[in-house]
């Protein structure tokens, strides 16, 4: 295969879940600029999905907005069928959709626990299973990639760092870590490459309160040794690399993209 450095993902098709805002939108645009056809999945914000498609098309790529709730198997199945009907197959899945429903542990409702787990963990299960089944059905395409297919799970530094007041979210991301590693162990021999990205604090709607005022941003920066809050493009860049053959020998790993947040910065001048 000849590596195309401008379009390392040419002739491949990617699905990015939760791609109408934030990190998912940036990943969709970055994958499109790297040459992939991109399915911009969204739950409700069709405008955000259409904006992402417009950016992909402005860069010469192809995009398709697609509404589906990743926590519902029937909707995930319809989405994968539509993608195969439109583009022939799927090569890359970015399991990005996620949300928070925060509460002190003793006040957290069962509904809020179940809701977060259903999107952040069950949604990743449903989409990864559909993707793996499609990779196996389609077989290898060595002219586009060494791997049979690539799955990238959007985790969080909270797959490692406990998070009081967010136990449903932290449990979901801890679950994503061993979900990812277990399917990597199981699917590797088929040529399916599976990894996670663990963002630290990235400026998106999910954590607006943590950075939208100068005081909040100053407090947040105390947790980030590298001295800046992350941008969505920081994650988009790593996603393209992890989806490409440039990272072909990376399998079953979480790439932490956090400006050093997971380095226990509280110990800098203490302990
Ligand atoms: P965001 O709120 O902008 O993006 C989350 C997206 O998921 C939204 O577009 C939302 O509509 C979508 N979504 C929610 N439920 C869905 C469902 N049932 N089906 C399909 N889509 C659904 O926030 P973000 O920061 O861009 O988050 C993206 C991912 O990154 C999440 O998995 C989040 O946990 C993870 N993450 C974010 C940060 C950060 O600092 N922003 C840090 C660590 C991890």
GROMACS .gro file of C-alpha atoms and ligand atoms in nm:
model
  315
    1UNK     CA    1   0.000   0.000   0.000
    2UNK     CA    2   0.124   0.353  -0.081
    3UNK     CA    3   0.079   0.583   0.219
    4UNK     CA    4  -0.093   0.907   0.126
    5UNK     CA    5   0.033   1.155   0.386
    6UNK     CA    6  -0.225   1.423   0.295
    7UNK     CA    7  -0.517   1.183   0.302
    8UNK     CA    8  -0.410   0.886   0.516
    9UNK     CA    9  -0.772   0.768   0.540
   10UNK     CA   10  -0.862   0.795   0.171
   11UNK     CA   11  -1.129   0.548   0.054
   12UNK     CA   12  -1.219   0.457   0.412
   13UNK     CA   13  -1.548   0.522   0.588
   14UNK     CA   14  -1.575   0.633   0.949
   15UNK     CA   15  -1.870   0.654   1.186
   16UNK     CA   16  -1.834   0.909   1.465
   17UNK     CA   17  -2.104   0.890   1.731
   18UNK     CA   18  -2.223   1.203   1.910
   19UNK     CA   19  -2.060   1.413   1.639
   20UNK     CA   20  -2.286   1.720   1.633
   21UNK     CA   21  -2.082   1.900   1.901
   22UNK     CA   22  -1.758   1.913   2.092
   23UNK     CA   23  -1.499   1.639   2.054
   24UNK     CA   24  -1.708   1.423   1.820
   25UNK     CA   25  -1.763   1.711   1.579
   26UNK     CA   26  -1.389   1.788   1.575
   27UNK     CA   27  -1.308   1.419   1.518
   28UNK     CA   28  -1.557   1.398   1.231
   29UNK     CA   29  -1.407   1.705   1.062
   30UNK     CA   30  -1.049   1.583   1.116
   31UNK     CA   31  -1.130   1.238   0.976
   32UNK     CA   32  -1.302   1.398   0.676
   33UNK     CA   33  -1.000   1.622   0.610
   34UNK     CA   34  -0.784   1.308   0.628
   35UNK     CA   35  -0.983   1.165   0.339
   36UNK     CA   36  -1.245   0.945   0.507
   37UNK     CA   37  -1.616   0.945   0.426
   38UNK     CA   38  -1.772   1.036   0.760
   39UNK     CA   39  -2.107   0.945   0.911
   40UNK     CA   40  -2.183   1.225   1.153
   41UNK     CA   41  -2.408   1.057   1.408
   42UNK     CA   42  -2.622   1.276   1.630
   43UNK     CA   43  -2.895   1.232   1.889
   44UNK     CA   44  -3.094   1.555   1.850
   45UNK     CA   45  -2.881   1.844   1.722
   46UNK     CA   46  -2.922   1.813   1.346
   47UNK     CA   47  -2.782   2.163   1.292
   48UNK     CA   48  -2.449   2.072   1.454
   49UNK     CA   49  -2.430   1.757   1.244
   50UNK     CA   50  -2.500   1.953   0.926
   51UNK     CA   51  -2.229   2.206   1.016
   52UNK     CA   52  -1.978   1.921   1.053
   53UNK     CA   53  -2.083   1.776   0.717
   54UNK     CA   54  -2.050   2.120   0.555
   55UNK     CA   55  -1.691   2.152   0.688
   56UNK     CA   56  -1.603   1.804   0.564
   57UNK     CA   57  -1.745   1.881   0.221
   58UNK     CA   58  -1.568   2.220   0.208
   59UNK     CA   59  -1.243   2.026   0.249
   60UNK     CA   60  -1.337   1.803  -0.045
   61UNK     CA   61  -1.468   1.507   0.158
   62UNK     CA   62  -1.802   1.330   0.194
   63UNK     CA   63  -2.020   1.341   0.503
   64UNK     CA   64  -2.360   1.204   0.600
   65UNK     CA   65  -2.554   1.324   0.904
   66UNK     CA   66  -2.738   1.036   1.071
   67UNK     CA   67  -2.973   1.049   1.368
   68UNK     CA   68  -2.953   0.750   1.602
   69UNK     CA   69  -2.958   0.697   1.977
   70UNK     CA   70  -2.650   0.481   2.043
   71UNK     CA   71  -2.812   0.325   2.350
   72UNK     CA   72  -3.084   0.163   2.134
   73UNK     CA   73  -2.984  -0.147   1.940
   74UNK     CA   74  -3.255  -0.102   1.676
   75UNK     CA   75  -3.133   0.252   1.594
   76UNK     CA   76  -2.767   0.145   1.586
   77UNK     CA   77  -2.854  -0.139   1.348
   78UNK     CA   78  -3.046   0.096   1.116
   79UNK     CA   79  -2.750   0.337   1.115
   80UNK     CA   80  -2.497   0.069   1.025
   81UNK     CA   81  -2.723  -0.066   0.750
   82UNK     CA   82  -2.765   0.284   0.603
   83UNK     CA   83  -2.389   0.338   0.609
   84UNK     CA   84  -2.318   0.010   0.433
   85UNK     CA   85  -2.591   0.086   0.177
   86UNK     CA   86  -2.443   0.433   0.114
   87UNK     CA   87  -2.067   0.375   0.129
   88UNK     CA   88  -2.033  -0.005   0.095
   89UNK     CA   89  -1.876  -0.071   0.434
   90UNK     CA   90  -1.734   0.082   0.753
   91UNK     CA   91  -1.360   0.094   0.829
   92UNK     CA   92  -1.339   0.313   1.140
   93UNK     CA   93  -1.567   0.359   1.441
   94UNK     CA   94  -1.516   0.644   1.685
   95UNK     CA   95  -1.729   0.556   1.987
   96UNK     CA   96  -1.758   0.911   2.115
   97UNK     CA   97  -2.116   0.974   2.233
   98UNK     CA   98  -2.129   1.037   2.605
   99UNK     CA   99  -2.293   1.245   2.873
  100UNK     CA  100  -2.293   1.334   3.241
  101UNK     CA  101  -2.576   1.338   3.496
  102UNK     CA  102  -2.401   1.450   3.810
  103UNK     CA  103  -2.522   1.419   4.169
  104UNK     CA  104  -2.381   1.344   4.512
  105UNK     CA  105  -2.373   0.966   4.548
  106UNK     CA  106  -2.638   0.944   4.819
  107UNK     CA  107  -2.876   1.153   4.608
  108UNK     CA  108  -2.812   0.995   4.268
  109UNK     CA  109  -3.129   0.844   4.119
  110UNK     CA  110  -3.131   0.500   3.962
  111UNK     CA  111  -3.257   0.664   3.642
  112UNK     CA  112  -2.951   0.890   3.624
  113UNK     CA  113  -2.720   0.596   3.696
  114UNK     CA  114  -2.885   0.385   3.424
  115UNK     CA  115  -2.903   0.670   3.172
  116UNK     CA  116  -2.529   0.744   3.187
  117UNK     CA  117  -2.433   0.376   3.174
  118UNK     CA  118  -2.671   0.314   2.883
  119UNK     CA  119  -2.514   0.581   2.661
  120UNK     CA  120  -2.150   0.581   2.778
  121UNK     CA  121  -2.101   0.204   2.810
  122UNK     CA  122  -2.389   0.014   2.645
  123UNK     CA  123  -2.375   0.256   2.350
  124UNK     CA  124  -2.008   0.171   2.301
  125UNK     CA  125  -2.090  -0.202   2.321
  126UNK     CA  126  -2.369  -0.180   2.061
  127UNK     CA  127  -2.169   0.028   1.811
  128UNK     CA  128  -1.843  -0.169   1.853
  129UNK     CA  129  -2.026  -0.498   1.805
  130UNK     CA  130  -2.200  -0.372   1.491
  131UNK     CA  131  -1.868  -0.239   1.357
  132UNK     CA  132  -1.677  -0.562   1.430
  133UNK     CA  133  -1.949  -0.768   1.260
  134UNK     CA  134  -1.926  -0.545   0.951
  135UNK     CA  135  -1.543  -0.562   0.942
  136UNK     CA  136  -1.559  -0.943   0.953
  137UNK     CA  137  -1.837  -0.962   0.690
  138UNK     CA  138  -1.644  -0.737   0.450
  139UNK     CA  139  -1.298  -0.890   0.489
  140UNK     CA  140  -0.961  -0.728   0.440
  141UNK     CA  141  -0.899  -0.438   0.201
  142UNK     CA  142  -0.520  -0.411   0.200
  143UNK     CA  143  -0.539  -0.133  -0.058
  144UNK     CA  144  -0.684   0.101   0.208
  145UNK     CA  145  -0.552  -0.025   0.543
  146UNK     CA  146  -0.337  -0.292   0.702
  147UNK     CA  147  -0.608  -0.355   0.964
  148UNK     CA  148  -0.943  -0.521   0.902
  149UNK     CA  149  -1.097  -0.227   1.091
  150UNK     CA  150  -1.029   0.021   1.368
  151UNK     CA  151  -1.234   0.098   1.679
  152UNK     CA  152  -1.153   0.404   1.890
  153UNK     CA  153  -1.335   0.442   2.221
  154UNK     CA  154  -1.364   0.789   2.372
  155UNK     CA  155  -1.287   0.734   2.736
  156UNK     CA  156  -1.168   0.993   2.987
  157UNK     CA  157  -0.895   1.051   3.243
  158UNK     CA  158  -1.178   0.934   3.472
  159UNK     CA  159  -1.119   0.578   3.358
  160UNK     CA  160  -0.828   0.616   3.605
  161UNK     CA  161  -0.901   0.912   3.832
  162UNK     CA  162  -1.189   0.864   4.078
  163UNK     CA  163  -1.446   1.146   4.057
  164UNK     CA  164  -1.664   1.226   4.356
  165UNK     CA  165  -2.008   1.351   4.260
  166UNK     CA  166  -1.982   1.181   3.919
  167UNK     CA  167  -1.982   0.811   4.012
  168UNK     CA  168  -2.205   0.708   3.720
  169UNK     CA  169  -1.971   0.881   3.473
  170UNK     CA  170  -1.649   0.750   3.632
  171UNK     CA  171  -1.794   0.397   3.650
  172UNK     CA  172  -1.892   0.417   3.282
  173UNK     CA  173  -1.541   0.525   3.178
  174UNK     CA  174  -1.374   0.267   3.404
  175UNK     CA  175  -1.601   0.019   3.227
  176UNK     CA  176  -1.493   0.150   2.887
  177UNK     CA  177  -1.130   0.079   2.981
  178UNK     CA  178  -1.177  -0.295   3.038
  179UNK     CA  179  -1.440  -0.319   2.765
  180UNK     CA  180  -1.185  -0.179   2.518
  181UNK     CA  181  -0.898  -0.398   2.643
  182UNK     CA  182  -1.113  -0.712   2.646
  183UNK     CA  183  -1.239  -0.669   2.291
  184UNK     CA  184  -0.885  -0.577   2.181
  185UNK     CA  185  -0.764  -0.908   2.326
  186UNK     CA  186  -1.049  -1.094   2.154
  187UNK     CA  187  -1.052  -0.921   1.813
  188UNK     CA  188  -0.681  -0.863   1.756
  189UNK     CA  189  -0.625  -1.197   1.586
  190UNK     CA  190  -0.888  -1.101   1.328
  191UNK     CA  191  -0.695  -0.782   1.245
  192UNK     CA  192  -0.931  -0.545   1.424
  193UNK     CA  193  -0.737  -0.276   1.605
  194UNK     CA  194  -0.902  -0.135   1.919
  195UNK     CA  195  -0.781   0.156   2.133
  196UNK     CA  196  -0.912   0.438   2.351
  197UNK     CA  197  -0.843   0.806   2.386
  198UNK     CA  198  -0.868   0.947   2.737
  199UNK     CA  199  -0.914   1.324   2.713
  200UNK     CA  200  -0.843   1.543   3.011
  201UNK     CA  201  -1.023   1.879   3.022
  202UNK     CA  202  -1.124   1.981   2.669
  203UNK     CA  203  -1.338   2.291   2.608
  204UNK     CA  204  -1.679   2.155   2.505
  205UNK     CA  205  -2.044   2.190   2.613
  206UNK     CA  206  -2.013   1.892   2.851
  207UNK     CA  207  -1.787   2.086   3.093
  208UNK     CA  208  -1.870   2.449   3.012
  209UNK     CA  209  -1.899   2.542   3.382
  210UNK     CA  210  -1.537   2.436   3.437
  211UNK     CA  211  -1.389   2.690   3.190
  212UNK     CA  212  -1.642   2.958   3.093
  213UNK     CA  213  -1.539   3.219   3.353
  214UNK     CA  214  -1.177   3.330   3.414
  215UNK     CA  215  -1.204   3.211   3.779
  216UNK     CA  216  -1.325   2.866   3.676
  217UNK     CA  217  -1.053   2.837   3.412
  218UNK     CA  218  -0.786   2.941   3.667
  219UNK     CA  219  -0.903   2.668   3.906
  220UNK     CA  220  -0.905   2.415   3.624
  221UNK     CA  221  -0.552   2.508   3.516
  222UNK     CA  222  -0.424   2.408   3.861
  223UNK     CA  223  -0.502   2.051   3.751
  224UNK     CA  224  -0.316   2.079   3.418
  225UNK     CA  225   0.066   2.084   3.438
  226UNK     CA  226   0.103   2.182   3.072
  227UNK     CA  227  -0.082   2.507   3.145
  228UNK     CA  228  -0.367   2.519   2.898
  229UNK     CA  229  -0.716   2.376   2.870
  230UNK     CA  230  -0.744   2.130   2.579
  231UNK     CA  231  -0.906   2.212   2.246
  232UNK     CA  232  -1.122   1.969   2.052
  233UNK     CA  233  -0.863   1.965   1.771
  234UNK     CA  234  -0.615   1.809   2.018
  235UNK     CA  235  -0.840   1.503   2.022
  236UNK     CA  236  -0.922   1.517   1.650
  237UNK     CA  237  -0.551   1.500   1.562
  238UNK     CA  238  -0.490   1.193   1.780
  239UNK     CA  239  -0.804   1.028   1.643
  240UNK     CA  240  -0.679   1.057   1.284
  241UNK     CA  241  -0.342   0.911   1.383
  242UNK     CA  242  -0.500   0.623   1.578
  243UNK     CA  243  -0.729   0.547   1.284
  244UNK     CA  244  -0.440   0.544   1.037
  245UNK     CA  245  -0.179   0.280   0.962
  246UNK     CA  246   0.080   0.514   1.117
  247UNK     CA  247  -0.026   0.367   1.453
  248UNK     CA  248  -0.067   0.012   1.325
  249UNK     CA  249   0.118  -0.158   1.610
  250UNK     CA  250  -0.080   0.020   1.883
  251UNK     CA  251  -0.351  -0.210   2.009
  252UNK     CA  252  -0.545  -0.230   2.334
  253UNK     CA  253  -0.405   0.099   2.465
  254UNK     CA  254  -0.552   0.413   2.613
  255UNK     CA  255  -0.379   0.723   2.477
  256UNK     CA  256  -0.414   0.988   2.747
  257UNK     CA  257  -0.448   1.337   2.593
  258UNK     CA  258  -0.467   1.564   2.894
  259UNK     CA  259  -0.178   1.813   2.924
  260UNK     CA  260  -0.060   1.604   3.220
  261UNK     CA  261  -0.383   1.604   3.423
  262UNK     CA  262  -0.333   1.238   3.514
  263UNK     CA  263   0.013   1.311   3.662
  264UNK     CA  264  -0.133   1.383   4.009
  265UNK     CA  265  -0.048   1.757   3.985
  266UNK     CA  266  -0.161   1.800   4.349
  267UNK     CA  267   0.174   1.641   4.442
  268UNK     CA  268   0.381   1.912   4.267
  269UNK     CA  269   0.438   2.108   4.586
  270UNK     CA  270   0.298   1.867   4.838
  271UNK     CA  271   0.354   1.516   4.972
  272LIG     P1  272  -2.054   1.703   2.412
  272LIG     O1  273  -2.167   1.710   2.506
  272LIG     O2  274  -2.029   1.819   2.321
  272LIG     O3  275  -2.062   1.574   2.319
  272LIG     C1  276  -2.131   1.457   2.352
  272LIG     C2  277  -2.216   1.421   2.234
  272LIG     O4  278  -2.280   1.296   2.258
  272LIG     C3  279  -2.327   1.524   2.211
  272LIG     O5  280  -2.325   1.566   2.075
  272LIG     C4  281  -2.455   1.447   2.243
  272LIG     O6  282  -2.566   1.489   2.167
  272LIG     C5  283  -2.412   1.307   2.207
  272LIG     N1  284  -2.500   1.206   2.266
  272LIG     C6  285  -2.548   1.200   2.393
  272LIG     N2  286  -2.630   1.095   2.407
  272LIG     C7  287  -2.633   1.032   2.287
  272LIG     C8  288  -2.700   0.918   2.238
  272LIG     N3  289  -2.781   0.847   2.317
  272LIG     N4  290  -2.681   0.881   2.109
  272LIG     C9  291  -2.600   0.953   2.028
  272LIG     N5  292  -2.533   1.064   2.070
  272LIG    C10  293  -2.551   1.101   2.197
  272LIG     O7  294  -1.926   1.674   2.502
  272LIG     P2  295  -1.779   1.627   2.461
  272LIG     O8  296  -1.690   1.681   2.563
  272LIG     O9  297  -1.752   1.655   2.319
  272LIG    O10  298  -1.788   1.469   2.486
  272LIG    C11  299  -1.753   1.374   2.388
  272LIG    C12  300  -1.692   1.252   2.456
  272LIG    O11  301  -1.569   1.290   2.515
  272LIG    C13  302  -1.778   1.193   2.568
  272LIG    O12  303  -1.771   1.051   2.563
  272LIG    C14  304  -1.710   1.246   2.692
  272LIG    O13  305  -1.732   1.161   2.803
  272LIG    C15  306  -1.566   1.245   2.648
  272LIG     N6  307  -1.479   1.330   2.729
  272LIG    C16  308  -1.487   1.467   2.723
  272LIG    C17  309  -1.401   1.543   2.800
  272LIG    C18  310  -1.401   1.692   2.797
  272LIG    O14  311  -1.324   1.753   2.872
  272LIG     N7  312  -1.479   1.759   2.717
  272LIG    C19  313  -1.308   1.481   2.882
  272LIG    C20  314  -1.302   1.343   2.886
  272LIG    C21  315  -1.388   1.268   2.809
   0.00000   0.00000   0.00000
